Short mmCIF file of C-alpha atoms (C1' of nucleotides) in Angstrom, two decimals:
data_model
loop_
_atom_site.label_atom_id
_atom_site.label_comp_id
_atom_site.label_asym_id
_atom_site.label_seq_id
_atom_site.Cartn_x
_atom_site.Cartn_y
_atom_site.Cartn_z
CA MET A 1 0.08 0.32 0.09
CA LYS A 2 2.96 3.03 0.36
CA LYS A 3 3.18 5.00 -2.24
CA THR A 4 6.02 4.99 -4.86
CA GLU A 5 8.27 8.31 -4.85
CA THR A 6 7.58 10.74 -7.83
CA ARG A 7 11.81 11.22 -8.49
CA ILE A 8 11.00 14.57 -7.03
CA GLN A 9 9.77 14.09 -4.59
CA LYS A 10 12.26 11.05 -2.83
CA LYS A 11 15.08 14.57 -3.56
CA ASN A 12 13.52 16.52 -1.70
CA HIS A 13 12.01 14.08 0.65
CA SER A 14 15.37 14.08 1.66
CA ALA A 15 17.17 17.05 1.08
CA ILE A 16 13.75 19.28 3.90
CA LYS A 17 15.34 15.80 6.10
CA SER A 18 19.31 16.69 5.49
CA ALA A 19 18.64 20.12 6.01
CA GLY A 20 16.23 19.74 9.13
CA LEU A 21 18.55 17.30 10.62
CA LYS A 22 22.01 20.32 10.63
CA VAL A 23 19.04 22.60 12.43
CA PHE A 24 17.26 20.69 15.16
CA ALA A 25 20.52 19.09 15.81
CA GLN A 26 21.68 22.56 16.30
CA PHE A 27 18.94 24.64 17.90
CA GLY A 28 15.75 22.24 19.25
CA PHE A 29 12.89 21.64 17.60
CA ARG A 30 12.15 25.09 19.18
CA GLY A 31 15.24 27.16 18.64
CA SER A 32 15.18 26.03 14.38
CA THR A 33 12.96 27.99 12.60
CA LEU A 34 11.08 26.36 8.83
CA ASP A 35 12.90 29.39 7.47
CA GLN A 36 15.57 27.65 8.38
CA ILE A 37 15.31 24.59 7.05
CA ALA A 38 14.44 26.02 3.23
CA ALA A 39 17.22 28.12 3.04
CA GLU A 40 19.35 24.81 4.14
CA SER A 41 17.43 23.02 1.97
CA GLY A 42 17.49 25.29 -1.19
CA LEU A 43 13.67 24.97 -1.09
CA SER A 44 10.80 27.14 -0.45
CA LYS A 45 8.86 27.46 3.24
CA PRO A 46 5.75 26.93 1.18
CA ASN A 47 7.92 24.87 -0.48
CA ILE A 48 9.16 22.92 2.38
CA LEU A 49 4.52 22.37 4.26
CA TYR A 50 4.37 20.29 0.70
CA TYR A 51 6.57 18.11 1.32
CA PHE A 52 6.22 18.19 5.48
CA SER A 53 3.03 18.96 6.86
CA SER A 54 4.22 20.73 9.61
CA LYS A 55 7.18 21.47 11.23
CA GLU A 56 6.34 19.11 13.49
CA ALA A 57 6.30 16.80 10.62
CA ILE A 58 9.71 16.62 9.70
CA TYR A 59 10.81 16.76 12.92
CA GLU A 60 9.49 13.91 14.01
CA ALA A 61 10.03 11.50 10.65
CA LEU A 62 14.78 12.55 11.65
CA LEU A 63 13.18 11.41 15.49
CA ALA A 64 11.57 7.86 14.61
CA GLN A 65 14.61 6.73 11.86
CA LEU A 66 16.98 7.79 14.02
CA LEU A 67 14.74 5.20 17.43
CA THR A 68 15.79 2.41 14.54
CA ASP A 69 19.33 3.58 13.94
CA TRP A 70 20.10 3.70 17.21
CA LEU A 71 17.86 0.49 18.32
CA GLN A 72 19.05 -1.60 16.14
CA PRO A 73 22.79 -2.93 17.19
CA VAL A 74 21.99 -3.37 20.70
CA ARG A 75 19.23 -6.52 19.60
CA ASP A 76 22.25 -7.72 16.78
CA ILE A 77 24.33 -8.16 20.09
CA ASP A 78 25.05 -12.24 19.63
CA PRO A 79 24.04 -14.42 22.22
CA ALA A 80 26.39 -16.88 20.96
CA GLY A 81 29.04 -14.83 20.97
CA ASP A 82 31.57 -14.71 22.95
CA PRO A 83 30.53 -12.02 25.20
CA VAL A 84 33.62 -9.28 25.74
CA GLU A 85 34.00 -8.83 22.06
CA GLU A 86 30.19 -9.00 21.53
CA ILE A 87 30.12 -5.30 23.33
CA LEU A 88 33.39 -4.84 22.37
CA LYS A 89 31.57 -5.16 18.47
CA TYR A 90 28.41 -3.08 20.37
CA ALA A 91 30.99 -0.49 21.62
CA LYS A 92 32.60 0.46 18.92
CA HIS A 93 29.62 0.68 16.40
CA LYS A 94 27.82 2.98 18.82
CA LEU A 95 31.15 5.21 18.51
CA LYS A 96 31.68 4.91 14.30
CA MET A 97 28.52 6.53 14.39
CA SER A 98 29.59 9.02 16.61
CA ARG A 99 32.21 9.80 14.34
CA LEU A 100 30.11 9.61 11.21
CA TYR A 101 26.24 10.89 11.96
CA PRO A 102 27.65 13.65 14.70
CA ARG A 103 24.59 15.30 13.95
CA GLU A 104 22.26 12.82 14.34
CA SER A 105 23.64 12.30 17.82
CA ARG A 106 23.23 16.14 18.82
CA LEU A 107 18.97 15.79 17.96
CA TYR A 108 18.80 12.70 19.71
CA ALA A 109 20.72 14.13 22.74
CA THR A 110 18.40 17.39 23.13
CA GLU A 111 15.68 16.18 22.78
CA ILE A 112 16.24 13.43 25.60
CA ILE A 113 17.16 16.94 27.36
CA GLN A 114 14.61 18.50 26.59
CA GLY A 115 12.48 15.79 28.40
CA ALA A 116 11.86 13.66 25.79
CA PRO A 117 8.45 15.06 25.44
CA ARG A 118 7.96 13.44 21.94
CA ILE A 119 9.53 10.06 22.64
CA LYS A 120 8.77 9.45 26.28
CA SER A 121 6.62 6.29 25.32
CA VAL A 122 9.77 4.19 22.81
CA LEU A 123 11.84 4.86 26.25
CA THR A 124 9.68 3.36 28.68
CA GLY A 125 8.44 1.10 25.46
CA GLU A 126 10.63 -0.52 23.68
CA LEU A 127 13.84 0.86 24.27
CA ARG A 128 13.13 -0.13 28.10
CA ASP A 129 12.60 -3.23 26.96
CA VAL A 130 15.84 -4.37 24.77
CA VAL A 131 17.49 -2.86 26.80
CA GLU A 132 16.39 -4.77 29.47
CA ASN A 133 17.09 -7.86 27.08
CA LEU A 134 20.46 -6.47 27.32
CA ALA A 135 21.02 -6.88 31.08
CA LEU A 136 19.23 -9.81 31.28
CA LEU A 137 22.31 -11.70 29.00
CA ILE A 138 24.84 -9.44 30.43
CA ASN A 139 23.32 -10.51 33.78
CA HIS A 140 23.40 -14.15 32.44
CA TRP A 141 27.29 -14.50 31.04
CA ALA A 142 28.23 -13.09 33.90
CA ASP A 143 26.53 -16.15 36.06
CA SER A 144 28.11 -18.75 32.74
CA GLY A 145 31.62 -17.10 34.05
CA LEU A 146 31.92 -15.80 30.77
CA ILE A 147 32.31 -12.02 32.47
CA ARG A 148 33.08 -10.54 35.36
CA ALA A 149 29.68 -9.04 37.42
CA VAL A 150 29.22 -5.45 36.81
CA ASP A 151 25.56 -4.33 36.53
CA PRO A 152 24.86 -4.69 33.32
CA TYR A 153 22.49 -0.91 32.77
CA HIS A 154 25.64 0.98 34.33
CA LEU A 155 27.33 -0.52 31.78
CA ILE A 156 25.02 0.00 28.59
CA PHE A 157 25.42 3.96 30.70
CA SER A 158 28.90 4.13 30.08
CA ILE A 159 29.13 2.65 26.19
CA TRP A 160 26.56 5.19 25.46
CA ALA A 161 27.67 8.30 27.43
CA MET A 162 31.34 8.06 26.59
CA THR A 163 30.50 6.66 22.62
CA GLN A 164 27.97 9.55 22.24
CA HIS A 165 30.39 11.79 24.18
CA TYR A 166 32.38 12.22 21.21
CA ALA A 167 29.34 13.30 19.66
CA ASP A 168 28.04 15.64 21.37
CA PHE A 169 30.48 17.63 23.14
CA ASP A 170 32.65 16.97 20.02
CA VAL A 171 33.94 21.41 19.98
CA GLN A 172 34.64 20.69 23.37
CA VAL A 173 36.81 17.63 22.98
CA LYS A 174 38.18 19.78 19.70
CA ALA A 175 38.92 22.90 22.65
CA ILE A 176 40.69 20.32 24.04
CA LEU A 177 42.24 17.81 21.37
CA GLY A 178 42.85 20.51 18.48
CA GLU A 179 41.75 19.05 15.74
CA LYS A 180 42.87 15.75 14.69
CA ASP A 181 41.08 13.12 14.34
CA HIS A 182 41.25 12.44 17.71
CA PHE A 183 39.17 8.66 17.40
CA GLU A 184 41.53 6.00 17.18
CA ASP A 185 42.84 7.49 20.85
CA ALA A 186 39.37 7.21 21.96
CA GLU A 187 38.71 3.57 21.03
CA HIS A 188 41.74 2.56 21.68
CA TYR A 189 40.80 3.34 25.63
CA LEU A 190 37.42 2.68 25.17
CA GLU A 191 37.88 -0.74 24.45
CA ASP A 192 41.21 -0.95 27.02
CA MET A 193 38.46 0.18 29.64
CA LEU A 194 35.94 -2.48 28.25
CA ARG A 195 38.08 -5.53 28.74
CA ARG A 196 39.53 -4.07 32.06
CA MET A 197 35.78 -3.41 33.14
CA LEU A 198 35.01 -8.00 31.99
CA THR A 199 37.84 -9.42 32.63
CA VAL A 200 37.22 -11.73 35.17
CA MET B 1 34.18 48.86 42.64
CA LYS B 2 30.93 46.99 43.02
CA LYS B 3 27.87 48.37 43.51
CA THR B 4 25.62 46.97 46.45
CA GLU B 5 23.28 45.21 45.71
CA THR B 6 19.68 46.58 47.52
CA ARG B 7 17.76 44.15 49.38
CA ILE B 8 15.01 44.10 46.49
CA GLN B 9 18.41 43.87 43.88
CA LYS B 10 19.66 40.26 45.38
CA LYS B 11 16.19 38.74 45.85
CA ASN B 12 14.90 39.53 42.21
CA HIS B 13 18.83 38.93 39.89
CA SER B 14 18.28 35.91 41.86
CA ALA B 15 14.96 34.95 41.18
CA ILE B 16 15.53 35.32 37.22
CA LYS B 17 19.46 34.28 36.50
CA SER B 18 16.21 31.26 38.96
CA ALA B 19 14.05 30.74 36.44
CA GLY B 20 15.96 31.21 33.76
CA LEU B 21 18.64 28.47 34.54
CA LYS B 22 15.33 26.56 34.51
CA VAL B 23 14.24 27.89 31.03
CA PHE B 24 16.78 27.86 29.41
CA ALA B 25 18.08 24.58 30.33
CA GLN B 26 15.10 23.25 28.93
CA PHE B 27 14.68 24.61 26.44
CA GLY B 28 18.38 26.15 24.52
CA PHE B 29 19.23 30.02 24.30
CA ARG B 30 16.61 30.14 20.99
CA GLY B 31 13.85 27.44 22.33
CA SER B 32 13.73 30.03 25.53
CA THR B 33 11.14 33.46 25.56
CA LEU B 34 10.67 36.76 28.32
CA ASP B 35 7.70 35.26 28.63
CA GLN B 36 8.28 31.74 30.46
CA ILE B 37 11.26 33.36 32.63
CA ALA B 38 8.71 36.39 33.53
CA ALA B 39 6.08 33.21 33.88
CA GLU B 40 8.50 30.89 35.62
CA SER B 41 10.48 34.22 38.43
CA GLY B 42 6.63 35.30 39.27
CA LEU B 43 8.02 39.01 37.77
CA SER B 44 6.66 41.02 34.50
CA LYS B 45 8.81 41.32 31.40
CA PRO B 46 9.66 44.73 31.31
CA ASN B 47 10.52 44.17 35.29
CA ILE B 48 13.08 41.33 34.08
CA LEU B 49 14.83 44.23 31.56
CA TYR B 50 15.08 46.09 33.67
CA TYR B 51 17.34 44.41 35.82
CA PHE B 52 19.23 42.53 32.79
CA SER B 53 20.11 44.37 29.60
CA SER B 54 18.14 41.46 27.44
CA LYS B 55 18.00 38.30 27.41
CA GLU B 56 22.13 36.62 26.33
CA ALA B 57 22.48 39.04 29.96
CA ILE B 58 20.97 36.40 31.56
CA TYR B 59 22.39 33.70 29.47
CA GLU B 60 25.47 34.64 30.19
CA ALA B 61 25.42 35.39 33.37
CA LEU B 62 24.13 31.59 33.82
CA LEU B 63 27.29 30.59 32.51
CA ALA B 64 30.01 32.71 33.82
CA GLN B 65 28.97 31.21 37.28
CA LEU B 66 28.51 27.67 36.03
CA LEU B 67 32.62 27.59 34.34
CA THR B 68 34.04 28.97 37.52
CA ASP B 69 31.56 26.50 38.93
CA TRP B 70 32.99 24.15 37.51
CA LEU B 71 36.28 25.02 36.31
CA GLN B 72 37.14 24.34 40.22
CA PRO B 73 36.78 20.99 41.12
CA VAL B 74 39.40 20.33 38.91
CA ARG B 75 41.95 22.78 40.68
CA ASP B 76 41.49 20.85 43.53
CA ILE B 77 43.04 18.25 42.99
CA ASP B 78 46.00 17.83 45.23
CA PRO B 79 49.24 16.88 43.15
CA ALA B 80 50.06 15.43 46.69
CA GLY B 81 47.30 13.38 47.41
CA ASP B 82 46.81 10.20 46.37
CA PRO B 83 46.34 9.93 43.06
CA VAL B 84 44.15 7.50 42.97
CA GLU B 85 41.69 8.64 45.38
CA GLU B 86 42.66 12.49 44.68
CA ILE B 87 40.45 11.55 40.92
CA LEU B 88 37.83 9.63 42.21
CA LYS B 89 37.28 12.34 44.55
CA TYR B 90 37.14 14.12 41.53
CA ALA B 91 35.07 11.88 40.45
CA LYS B 92 32.50 11.62 42.56
CA HIS B 93 32.54 15.58 42.91
CA LYS B 94 31.07 15.25 39.74
CA LEU B 95 28.77 13.05 39.93
CA LYS B 96 27.60 15.10 43.34
CA MET B 97 27.04 17.49 40.63
CA SER B 98 24.85 15.85 38.78
CA ARG B 99 21.81 14.32 41.54
CA LEU B 100 21.77 18.37 43.11
CA TYR B 101 22.74 20.07 39.86
CA PRO B 102 20.87 18.60 37.38
CA ARG B 103 18.97 22.00 35.36
CA GLU B 104 23.47 23.35 35.51
CA SER B 105 24.74 20.51 33.67
CA ARG B 106 22.21 19.66 31.51
CA LEU B 107 22.29 24.44 30.30
CA TYR B 108 26.39 23.61 29.60
CA ALA B 109 25.60 20.35 27.50
CA THR B 110 22.85 22.53 25.36
CA GLU B 111 25.21 24.84 24.72
CA ILE B 112 27.69 22.91 24.23
CA ILE B 113 25.88 20.77 21.77
CA GLN B 114 25.01 24.08 20.20
CA GLY B 115 28.13 24.35 19.71
CA ALA B 116 29.82 26.69 21.86
CA PRO B 117 29.08 29.92 20.24
CA ARG B 118 28.99 32.56 23.60
CA ILE B 119 31.71 30.04 25.06
CA LYS B 120 34.69 28.59 22.54
CA SER B 121 37.05 31.23 24.21
CA VAL B 122 36.73 29.25 27.47
CA LEU B 123 37.31 26.17 25.65
CA THR B 124 40.00 27.01 24.54
CA GLY B 125 41.12 29.13 26.81
CA GLU B 126 40.65 28.75 30.51
CA LEU B 127 38.99 25.22 30.02
CA ARG B 128 42.13 23.94 27.86
CA ASP B 129 45.29 25.38 29.77
CA VAL B 130 43.44 23.72 33.95
CA VAL B 131 43.19 20.23 32.16
CA GLU B 132 46.42 19.55 30.01
CA ASN B 133 47.41 20.35 34.08
CA LEU B 134 45.80 17.59 34.74
CA ALA B 135 46.45 15.72 31.94
CA LEU B 136 50.50 15.90 33.24
CA LEU B 137 49.90 15.73 36.39
CA ILE B 138 48.12 12.13 35.85
CA ASN B 139 51.59 11.12 32.96
CA HIS B 140 53.89 12.38 36.18
CA TRP B 141 51.54 10.05 38.89
CA ALA B 142 52.24 7.31 36.26
CA ASP B 143 55.38 8.04 34.93
CA SER B 144 56.36 7.34 39.40
CA GLY B 145 54.23 4.37 39.29
CA LEU B 146 51.65 5.67 41.35
CA ILE B 147 48.82 4.91 38.87
CA ARG B 148 48.22 2.18 35.49
CA ALA B 149 49.64 4.66 32.52
CA VAL B 150 46.46 5.38 30.51
CA ASP B 151 44.90 8.53 27.80
CA PRO B 152 44.78 10.72 31.04
CA TYR B 153 42.58 13.55 28.12
CA HIS B 154 40.20 9.95 26.92
CA LEU B 155 40.73 9.35 31.52
CA ILE B 156 39.07 12.99 31.43
CA PHE B 157 36.82 12.88 29.18
CA SER B 158 35.01 9.47 30.57
CA ILE B 159 34.83 10.69 33.49
CA TRP B 160 32.75 13.88 32.45
CA ALA B 161 30.37 11.33 30.03
CA MET B 162 29.13 9.29 32.65
CA THR B 163 29.03 11.72 35.24
CA GLN B 164 26.83 13.87 33.02
CA HIS B 165 25.00 11.28 31.46
CA TYR B 166 23.26 10.56 34.41
CA ALA B 167 21.36 14.75 35.24
CA ASP B 168 21.60 15.02 31.41
CA PHE B 169 20.03 11.96 29.97
CA ASP B 170 18.05 11.58 33.22
CA VAL B 171 14.95 10.74 31.79
CA GLN B 172 16.09 7.50 29.87
CA VAL B 173 17.89 6.48 32.76
CA LYS B 174 14.66 6.67 34.44
CA ALA B 175 12.14 5.20 31.50
CA ILE B 176 15.37 2.48 31.69
CA LEU B 177 15.43 1.60 35.75
CA GLY B 178 12.23 3.29 36.37
CA GLU B 179 12.33 6.34 39.28
CA LYS B 180 14.25 5.03 42.82
CA ASP B 181 17.34 6.81 43.17
CA HIS B 182 20.75 5.41 40.50
CA PHE B 183 22.87 6.95 42.40
CA GLU B 184 23.91 5.64 44.28
CA ASP B 185 24.84 2.70 42.27
CA ALA B 186 25.41 5.08 39.71
CA GLU B 187 28.57 5.88 41.87
CA HIS B 188 29.82 2.34 43.07
CA TYR B 189 29.68 0.93 39.18
CA LEU B 190 31.82 5.15 38.86
CA GLU B 191 34.71 4.24 41.13
CA ASP B 192 35.37 0.38 40.82
CA MET B 193 35.99 1.18 37.10
CA LEU B 194 38.01 3.92 38.03
CA ARG B 195 40.02 1.96 39.58
CA ARG B 196 40.30 -0.67 37.53
CA MET B 197 41.51 1.58 34.98
CA LEU B 198 43.87 2.95 37.85
CA THR B 199 44.79 0.41 39.98
CA VAL B 200 48.03 -1.00 38.27
"C1'" DT C 1 6.49 62.28 56.64
"C1'" DA C 2 8.47 63.94 52.41
"C1'" DA C 3 11.64 64.05 48.34
"C1'" DG C 4 14.53 61.35 45.92
"C1'" DA C 5 15.66 57.53 44.45
"C1'" DA C 6 14.34 52.65 43.20
"C1'" DT C 7 11.03 49.55 40.87
"C1'" DT C 8 7.14 47.59 38.07
"C1'" DT C 9 4.12 47.97 35.42
"C1'" DG C 10 0.51 48.54 30.30
"C1'" DA C 11 0.71 50.10 26.06
"C1'" DC C 12 3.22 49.65 22.78
"C1'" DC C 13 6.10 48.30 18.43
"C1'" DA C 14 9.03 45.74 14.15
"C1'" DA C 15 11.09 41.60 13.39
"C1'" DC C 16 10.38 37.16 13.32
"C1'" DT C 17 7.23 32.60 13.46
"C1'" DG C 18 4.67 28.54 11.58
"C1'" DG C 19 1.26 27.83 8.82
"C1'" DT C 20 -2.56 29.21 4.12
"C1'" DC C 21 -4.23 29.51 -0.52
"C1'" DA C 22 -4.46 30.78 -5.44
"C1'" DA C 23 -2.15 30.84 -9.19
"C1'" DA C 24 1.61 29.95 -11.87
"C1'" DC C 25 5.27 26.80 -13.58
"C1'" DT C 26 6.84 21.88 -14.71
"C1'" DA C 27 7.06 17.25 -15.41
"C1'" DA C 28 5.27 13.36 -17.36
"C1'" DC C 29 2.79 10.32 -20.06
"C1'" DG C 30 -0.70 9.19 -24.16
"C1'" DC D 1 1.80 18.42 -28.62
"C1'" DG D 2 -1.94 18.51 -25.54
"C1'" DT D 3 -3.69 17.16 -20.89
"C1'" DT D 4 -3.28 16.88 -16.03
"C1'" DA D 5 -0.65 15.03 -12.53
"C1'" DG D 6 3.32 17.17 -9.47
"C1'" DT D 7 6.01 20.50 -7.78
"C1'" DT D 8 6.85 25.70 -6.49
"C1'" DT D 9 6.78 31.04 -4.93
"C1'" DG D 10 4.40 35.30 -3.72
"C1'" DA D 11 1.83 37.36 -1.05
"C1'" DC D 12 -0.21 37.38 3.05
"C1'" DC D 13 -2.26 35.93 8.17
"C1'" DA D 14 -2.80 36.31 13.07
"C1'" DG D 15 0.29 35.05 16.56
"C1'" DT D 16 4.30 35.35 19.45
"C1'" DT D 17 8.73 37.45 19.81
"C1'" DG D 18 12.65 41.03 22.56
"C1'" DG D 19 12.29 44.79 23.87
"C1'" DT D 20 11.20 50.29 24.91
"C1'" DC D 21 8.70 54.01 27.94
"C1'" DA D 22 6.14 57.38 29.76
"C1'" DA D 23 3.58 56.72 33.81
"C1'" DA D 24 2.36 55.15 38.36
"C1'" DT D 25 3.82 52.82 41.78
"C1'" DT D 26 6.45 51.87 45.55
"C1'" DC D 27 11.11 51.67 49.43
"C1'" DT D 28 14.67 54.60 51.48
"C1'" DT D 29 16.52 57.49 54.38
"C1'" DA D 30 17.21 62.82 56.16
#
DNA sequence: TAAGAATTTGACCAACTGGTCAAACTAACG
DNA sequence: CGTTAGTTTGACCAGTTGGTCAAATTCTTA
């Protein structure tokens, strides 16, 4: 039942979302204007509203996409794999997302900081379930003696915090470390930390 | 040369800053309105502008205060103290700030995420210097064999990221862990992590 | 308690906001 | 090529925004 988009629709939908991401990630929902998105996308304001019914619709389309991309890698953790390597794989994946898609990370961060008014139900629903399952798996691994016993929730939080930090606080990191790429060192540190935490 | 504030000035300056903190921390600078701050503080909009020359002036007063409070505990680290305990003391202090002053943390986070347009010079100046000194100290401790050799910058980032996470991502943490206080567990996890990282 | 200083406010303004709409324009396709 | 569906826009609107200002009110202090 999915209407096929025309060539122009495809192009403009994506141009608007791309511009919206740039603007919303920097100013948050209320701080962003349709005029900014219009300027950034190269389309006129009425034209933007021809493709999305409102400013809010653009924002929500971005959030929806984001949440999917966010949750998938958690689900991809293999209960049958090597525990330390699986957690490390996940952490490195998140770090890579911070490097490649810092704006997505910032958009998510501003939404959460503002109290997550539009996605609270996802947080207490899908996200919570996914995290709970992962926590159970980590506890199971610990019980089996495959990793050291740690609080699974705070382990997950620490991975999120550390990886997203490099996207969200990018200017601060760069102010301190300079402009050269610091992700390699970050990955090394993260790996070292997780191995120390998880190795028996 | 500091003009002494009248009783009313003292009261209203602080009421405005308190209201401004609440509003700015949630919506960012551009997303916040003077009307919101007026409503929150119980003062009229023109009255607010009698005490602060502009919306921006309120925001900047808050940021200035924040940066001072932020940097002091780094300076308080004692080079003559026990390295692991000093770092732990600092990390716990930061975590306590996240618990007691989450709005300050969120205000800072939104400013940084938005590219730190008004405090970039502080980041590349004062903050950078303070962090550089701390990094030198940590390296010195490592050279003396008092702690394990770790990248001092990423160590600092990991402390910032993990502690501020509990303030900035509060709704997400609560969505996953429920409403009960989780700071005790967080502190235990943080201490465990740092000891593992730093102990030779 | 009266004068002067400090405080508060209602009315107002120009710029900007998200959004509408009819008309004009362009692409696609038989 | 002509018709129609899809696209784009200029003009416009009502509500909100940060900020001003003169007048009114309240405090302080001699």
